[in-house]
Coordinates of C-alpha atoms and ligand atoms in Angstrom, one line a residue:
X1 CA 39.1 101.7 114.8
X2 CA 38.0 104.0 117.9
X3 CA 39.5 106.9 117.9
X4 CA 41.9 106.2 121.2
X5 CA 41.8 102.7 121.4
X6 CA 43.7 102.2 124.4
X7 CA 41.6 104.8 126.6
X8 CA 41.0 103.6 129.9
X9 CA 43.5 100.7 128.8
X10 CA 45.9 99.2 131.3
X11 CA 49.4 98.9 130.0
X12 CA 52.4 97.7 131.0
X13 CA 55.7 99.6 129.4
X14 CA 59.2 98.0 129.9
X15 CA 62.5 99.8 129.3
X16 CA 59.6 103.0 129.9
X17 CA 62.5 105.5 131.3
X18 CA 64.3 106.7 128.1
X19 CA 64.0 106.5 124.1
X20 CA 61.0 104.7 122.5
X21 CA 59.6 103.2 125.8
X22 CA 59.4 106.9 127.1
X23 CA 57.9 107.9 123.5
X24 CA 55.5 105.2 123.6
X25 CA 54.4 106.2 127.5
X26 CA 53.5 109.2 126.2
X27 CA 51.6 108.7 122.9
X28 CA 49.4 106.1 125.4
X29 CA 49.2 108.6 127.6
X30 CA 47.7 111.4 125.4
X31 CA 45.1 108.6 124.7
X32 CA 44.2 108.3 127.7
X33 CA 45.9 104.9 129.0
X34 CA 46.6 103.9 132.9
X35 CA 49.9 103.6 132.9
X36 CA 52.1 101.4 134.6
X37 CA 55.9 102.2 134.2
X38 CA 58.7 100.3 134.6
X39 CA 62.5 100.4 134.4
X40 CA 65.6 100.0 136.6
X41 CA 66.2 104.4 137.0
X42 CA 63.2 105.0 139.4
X43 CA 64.4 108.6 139.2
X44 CA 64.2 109.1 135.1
X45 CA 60.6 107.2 135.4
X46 CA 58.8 109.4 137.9
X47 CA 59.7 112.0 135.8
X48 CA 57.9 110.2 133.0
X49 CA 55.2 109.4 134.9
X50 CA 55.1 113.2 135.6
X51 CA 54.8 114.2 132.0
X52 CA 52.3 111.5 131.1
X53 CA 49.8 112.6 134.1
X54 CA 50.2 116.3 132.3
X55 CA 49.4 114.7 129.0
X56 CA 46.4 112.8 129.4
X57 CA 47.2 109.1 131.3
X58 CA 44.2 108.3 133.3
X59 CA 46.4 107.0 136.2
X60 CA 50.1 106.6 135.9
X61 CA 52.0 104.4 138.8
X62 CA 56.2 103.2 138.4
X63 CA 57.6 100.3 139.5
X64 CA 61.1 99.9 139.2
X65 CA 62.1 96.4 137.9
X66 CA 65.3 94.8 136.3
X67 CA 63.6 92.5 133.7
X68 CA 66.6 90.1 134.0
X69 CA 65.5 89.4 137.5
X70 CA 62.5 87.1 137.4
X71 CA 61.5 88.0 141.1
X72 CA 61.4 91.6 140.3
X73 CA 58.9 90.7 136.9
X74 CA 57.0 88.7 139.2
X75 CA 56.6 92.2 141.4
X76 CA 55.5 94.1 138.6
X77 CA 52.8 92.2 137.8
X78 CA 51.6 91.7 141.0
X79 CA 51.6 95.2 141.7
X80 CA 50.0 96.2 138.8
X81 CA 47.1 93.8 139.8
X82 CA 47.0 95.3 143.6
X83 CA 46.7 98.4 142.1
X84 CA 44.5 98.4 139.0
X85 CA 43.2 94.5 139.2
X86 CA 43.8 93.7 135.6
X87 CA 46.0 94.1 132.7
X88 CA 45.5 95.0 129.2
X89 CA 48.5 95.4 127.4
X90 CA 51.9 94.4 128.2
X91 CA 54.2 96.2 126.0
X92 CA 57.8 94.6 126.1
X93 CA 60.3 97.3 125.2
X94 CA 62.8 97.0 127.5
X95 CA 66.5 96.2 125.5
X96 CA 69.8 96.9 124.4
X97 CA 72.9 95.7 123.0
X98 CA 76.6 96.3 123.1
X99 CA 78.0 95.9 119.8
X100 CA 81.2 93.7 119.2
X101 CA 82.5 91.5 116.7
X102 CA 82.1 87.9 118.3
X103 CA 85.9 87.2 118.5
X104 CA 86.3 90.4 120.2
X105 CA 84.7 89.7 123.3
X106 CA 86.9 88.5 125.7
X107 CA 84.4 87.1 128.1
X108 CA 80.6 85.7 127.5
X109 CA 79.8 88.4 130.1
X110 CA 78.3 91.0 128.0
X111 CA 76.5 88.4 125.4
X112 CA 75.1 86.5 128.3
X113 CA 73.8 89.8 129.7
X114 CA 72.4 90.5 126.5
X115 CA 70.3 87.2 126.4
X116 CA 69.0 88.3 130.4
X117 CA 67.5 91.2 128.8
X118 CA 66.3 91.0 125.6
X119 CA 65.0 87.3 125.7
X120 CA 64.5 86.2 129.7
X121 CA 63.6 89.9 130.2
X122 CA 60.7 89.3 127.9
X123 CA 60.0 85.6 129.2
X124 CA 60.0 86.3 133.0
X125 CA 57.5 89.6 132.2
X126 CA 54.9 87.3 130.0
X127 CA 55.1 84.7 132.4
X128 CA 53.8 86.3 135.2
X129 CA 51.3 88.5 133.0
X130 CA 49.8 85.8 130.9
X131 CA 47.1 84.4 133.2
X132 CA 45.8 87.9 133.4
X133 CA 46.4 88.9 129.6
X134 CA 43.9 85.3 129.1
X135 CA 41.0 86.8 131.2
X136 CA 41.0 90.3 129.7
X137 CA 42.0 88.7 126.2
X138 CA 45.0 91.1 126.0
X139 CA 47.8 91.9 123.7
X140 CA 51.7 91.3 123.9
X141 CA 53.0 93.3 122.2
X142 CA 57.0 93.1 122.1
X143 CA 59.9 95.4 120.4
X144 CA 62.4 93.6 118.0
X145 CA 64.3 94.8 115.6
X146 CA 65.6 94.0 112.2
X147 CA 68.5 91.8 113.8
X148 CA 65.8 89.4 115.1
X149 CA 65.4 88.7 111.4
X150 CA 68.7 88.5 109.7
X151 CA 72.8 88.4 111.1
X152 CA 73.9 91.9 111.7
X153 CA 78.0 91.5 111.7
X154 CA 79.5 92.9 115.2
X155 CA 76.4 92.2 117.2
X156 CA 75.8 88.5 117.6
X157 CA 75.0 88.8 121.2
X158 CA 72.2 91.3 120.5
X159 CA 71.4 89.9 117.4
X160 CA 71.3 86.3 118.8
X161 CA 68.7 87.2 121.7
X162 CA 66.3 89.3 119.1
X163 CA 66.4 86.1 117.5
X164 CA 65.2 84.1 120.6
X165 CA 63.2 86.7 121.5
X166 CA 61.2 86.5 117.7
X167 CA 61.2 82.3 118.1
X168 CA 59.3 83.2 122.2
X169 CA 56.5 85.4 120.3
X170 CA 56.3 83.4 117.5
X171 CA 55.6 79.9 119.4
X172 CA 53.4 81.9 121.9
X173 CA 51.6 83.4 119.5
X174 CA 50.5 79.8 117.9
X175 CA 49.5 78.2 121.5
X176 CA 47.6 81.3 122.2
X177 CA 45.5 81.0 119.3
X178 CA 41.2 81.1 120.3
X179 CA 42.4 82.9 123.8
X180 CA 41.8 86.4 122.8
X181 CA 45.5 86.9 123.6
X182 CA 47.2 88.7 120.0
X183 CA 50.7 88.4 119.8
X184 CA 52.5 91.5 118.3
X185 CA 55.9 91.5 116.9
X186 CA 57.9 95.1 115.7
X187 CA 60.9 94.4 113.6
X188 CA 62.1 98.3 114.6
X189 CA 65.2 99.7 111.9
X190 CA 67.6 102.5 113.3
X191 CA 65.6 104.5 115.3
X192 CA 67.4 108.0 116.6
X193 CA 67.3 107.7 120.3
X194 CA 70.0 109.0 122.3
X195 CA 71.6 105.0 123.0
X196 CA 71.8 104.3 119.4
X197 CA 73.6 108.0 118.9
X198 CA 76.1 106.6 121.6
X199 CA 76.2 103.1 120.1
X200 CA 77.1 104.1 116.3
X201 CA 78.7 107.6 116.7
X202 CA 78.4 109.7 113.3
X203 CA 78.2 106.3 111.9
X204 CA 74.2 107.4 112.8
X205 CA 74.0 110.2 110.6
X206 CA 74.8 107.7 107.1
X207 CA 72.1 105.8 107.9
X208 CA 68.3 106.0 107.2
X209 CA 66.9 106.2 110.7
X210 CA 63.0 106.8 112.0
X211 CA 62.5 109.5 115.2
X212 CA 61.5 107.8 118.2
X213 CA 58.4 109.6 117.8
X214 CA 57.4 107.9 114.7
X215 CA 58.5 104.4 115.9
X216 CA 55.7 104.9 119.1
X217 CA 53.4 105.9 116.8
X218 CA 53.9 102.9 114.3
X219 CA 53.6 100.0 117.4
X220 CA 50.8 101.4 119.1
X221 CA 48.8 101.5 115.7
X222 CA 49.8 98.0 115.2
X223 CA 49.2 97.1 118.7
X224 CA 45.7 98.9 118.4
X225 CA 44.8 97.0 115.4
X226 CA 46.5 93.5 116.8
X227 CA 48.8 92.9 114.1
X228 CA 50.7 89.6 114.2
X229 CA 54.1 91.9 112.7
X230 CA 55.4 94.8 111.6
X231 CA 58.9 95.3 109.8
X232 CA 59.4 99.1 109.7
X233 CA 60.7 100.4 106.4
X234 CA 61.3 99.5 103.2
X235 CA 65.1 98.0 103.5
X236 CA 63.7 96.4 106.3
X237 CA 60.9 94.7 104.5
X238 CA 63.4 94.2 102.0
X239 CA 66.4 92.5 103.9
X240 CA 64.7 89.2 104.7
X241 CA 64.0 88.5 101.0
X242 CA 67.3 89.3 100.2
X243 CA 68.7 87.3 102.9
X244 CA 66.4 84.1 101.3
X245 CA 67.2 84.6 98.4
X246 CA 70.8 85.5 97.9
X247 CA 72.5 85.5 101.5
X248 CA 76.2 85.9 100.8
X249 CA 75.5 89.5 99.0
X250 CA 74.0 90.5 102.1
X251 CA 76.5 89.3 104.3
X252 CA 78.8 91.2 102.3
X253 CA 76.5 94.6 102.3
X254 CA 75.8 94.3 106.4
X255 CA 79.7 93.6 106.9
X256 CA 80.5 97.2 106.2
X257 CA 79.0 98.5 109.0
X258 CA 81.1 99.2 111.5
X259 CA 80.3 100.5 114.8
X260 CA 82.3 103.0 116.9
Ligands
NAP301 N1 67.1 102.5 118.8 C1 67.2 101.7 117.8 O1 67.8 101.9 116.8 C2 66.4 100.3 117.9 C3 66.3 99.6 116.8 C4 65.6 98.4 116.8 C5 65.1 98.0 118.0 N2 65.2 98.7 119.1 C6 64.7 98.2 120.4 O2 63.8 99.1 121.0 C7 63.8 99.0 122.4 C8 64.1 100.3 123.0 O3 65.4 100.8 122.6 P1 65.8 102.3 122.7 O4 66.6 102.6 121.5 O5 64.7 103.2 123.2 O6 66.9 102.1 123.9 P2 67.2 103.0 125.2 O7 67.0 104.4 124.9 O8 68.6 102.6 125.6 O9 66.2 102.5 126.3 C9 66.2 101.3 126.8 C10 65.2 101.1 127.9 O10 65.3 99.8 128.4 C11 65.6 100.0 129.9 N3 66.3 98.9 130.4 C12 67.6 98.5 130.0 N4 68.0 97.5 130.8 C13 67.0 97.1 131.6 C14 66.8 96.1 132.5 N5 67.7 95.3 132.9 N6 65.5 96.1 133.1 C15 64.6 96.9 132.8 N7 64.7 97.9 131.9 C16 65.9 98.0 131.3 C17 66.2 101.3 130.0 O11 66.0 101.9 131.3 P3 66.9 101.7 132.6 O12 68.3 101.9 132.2 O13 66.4 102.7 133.5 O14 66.7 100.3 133.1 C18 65.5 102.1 129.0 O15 64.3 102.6 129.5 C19 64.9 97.9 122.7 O16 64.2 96.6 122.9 C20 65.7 97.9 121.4 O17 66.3 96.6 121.2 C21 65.9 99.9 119.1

C-alpha cells in the first residue's frame, strides 16, 4: 500500500470538531488529504481546520452541518463539490449517545434524537454523496461501535441506531458491489475521548479503553486498504461469538455496567 494513501484525497469527516473525528482530521491531514470538515460548533472546527493546514492537509475548508438535518447534508455535499469538484472519501463519524436504561426515559425524545444522528445522520450524508462516490469509485467509510453488534444494557437508544446504522452499510455495501464504491464498517470499543469520560465517569478507568489516537489510526488503515469491517480488540471480536453462542451469560456480564 502507498505510503500516504489518501494524499491529494478528498475527504469528508463528520462529527470532525472533537474526539476521534478531530484525531482522524489530523492523521489525514499529516498525509496530505484535502479536507472538508464538518460539525455543528463552527468555532471548535476552524480551529481544526487550523491545526490540520499546520500539519500537512493539502486544502482544508469547514462547513458547519447538523447531520440530522437532511437540507444541511445536502449543503455539505454540494459545497464540497463547488469547491473541490469531487469526493473521495466520506468518512461518517459524526455520533453520540445518552445512556439510560429504556424504562427510564420518560419521553422518546432523547432515543428519537439518537436515531437523527447516528442512523439518518449517516443516511442523509450518503445520499447526497453517493452519485459522486460512483464516479470516483470512493469509499464510505462509517464509525460503529461494538453496540451495533450486540445489546449493551442502559443504552438501547444508542444501541438501537448503531444497529440500523450497521443493517444501512451492510445493505449498501451489497447493491454497491462492481461500482468501485467499498463499504467500510468500524465496530469502535471504549475509546478515551473526553465524551465517553463524561458519559461513564470513573466507571472509564475499569475498563479497557483505546486512545483516540489509535482508533484514527486503525480506520484510516482499514479505510486505506478498503476493508468490508473492522471490530477493534479482542473482547470485541470476541462478544459476538459469545453472544451466538451462549447469549444469556452475556446479558448477564454486559448488565453490570452501569453508567453514571
Ligand atoms: N468514544 C467511544 O468510546 C466510542 C466507542 C464506539 C464508537 N464511537 C463512535 O465514534 C464516533 C465519534 O465519537 P467520539 O467519542 O469522538 O464523540 P465526541 O467526542 O462526542 O464527538 C462527536 C462528534 O460528533 C459531532 N456531532 C454530534 N452531533 C452532531 C450533529 N447533530 N451533527 C453533526 N455533528 C454532530 C460533534 O460535534 P458538534 O457537537 O460540534 O456537532 C463531535 O464532533 C461516534 O459515532 C461514536 O458513536 C465512540
Amino acid at each position: 500500500m502507498a505510503q500516504d494513501p489518501f494524499s491529494g484525497n478528498v475527504v469528508i469527516i463528520t462529527g470532525a470538531s472533537r474526539g476521534i473525528g478531530r484525531e482522524l482530521a489530523f492523521q489525514l491531514a499529516q498525509q496530505r488529504a484535502t479536507l472538508v470538515l464538518a460539525a455543528r460548533n463552527g468555532e471548535q472546527l476552524s480551529n481544526v481546520a487550523q491545526l490540520c493546514r499546520k500539519k500537512g492537509a493539502q486544502q482544508v475548508i469547514c462547513v458547519p452541518t447538523d447531520v440530522t438535518d437532511e437540507e444541511q447534508c445536502k449543503h455539505l455535499i454540494e459545497e464540497t463539490i463547488a469547491t473541490y469538484g469531487h469526493i473521495d472519501t466520506l468518512l461518517l463519524n459524526a455520533g453520540e449517545g445518552r445512556p439510560r436504561r429504556f424504562e427510564a426515559l420518560t419521553d422518546l425524545t432523547d432515543l428519537k434524537g439518537e436515531m437523527a444522528l447516528n442512523y439518518l445522520g449517516v443516511v442523509h450524508c450518503v445520499f447526497y454523496a453517493l452519485p459522486y462516490l460512483r464516479q470516483s469509485r470512493g469509499r464510505i467509510v462509517g464509525v460503529n461501535s461494538l453496540s451495533g453488534l450486540i445489546g449493551i444494557p442502559g443504552t438501547t437508544g444508542y444501541n438501537s441506531s448503531k444497529h440500523a446504522a450497521r443493517g444501512f452499510f451492510n445493505t449498501l455495501r451489497a447493491e454497491l458491489q462492481g461500482s468501485g464504491v467499498t463499504v467500510t464498517v468500524i465496530h469502535a470499543g471504549a475509546i478515551s475521548t473526553d465524551r465517553l469520560r463524561e458519559t461513564m465517569g470513573e466507571m472509564m478507568d475499569k475498563i479497557p479503553t483505546t486512545t483516540p489516537e489509535r482508533c484514527a489510526s486503525i480506520i484510516i488503515r482499514a479505510a486505506a486498504a478498503r476493508k468490508r469491517q473492522v471490530i477493534m480488540t479482542v473482547p470485541g471480536k470476541l462478544l459476538p461469538w459469545i453472544n451466538m453462542l451462549v447469549p444469556s451469560l452475556l446479558d448477564r456480564m454486559l448488565n453490570s455496567i452501569r453508567y453514571q
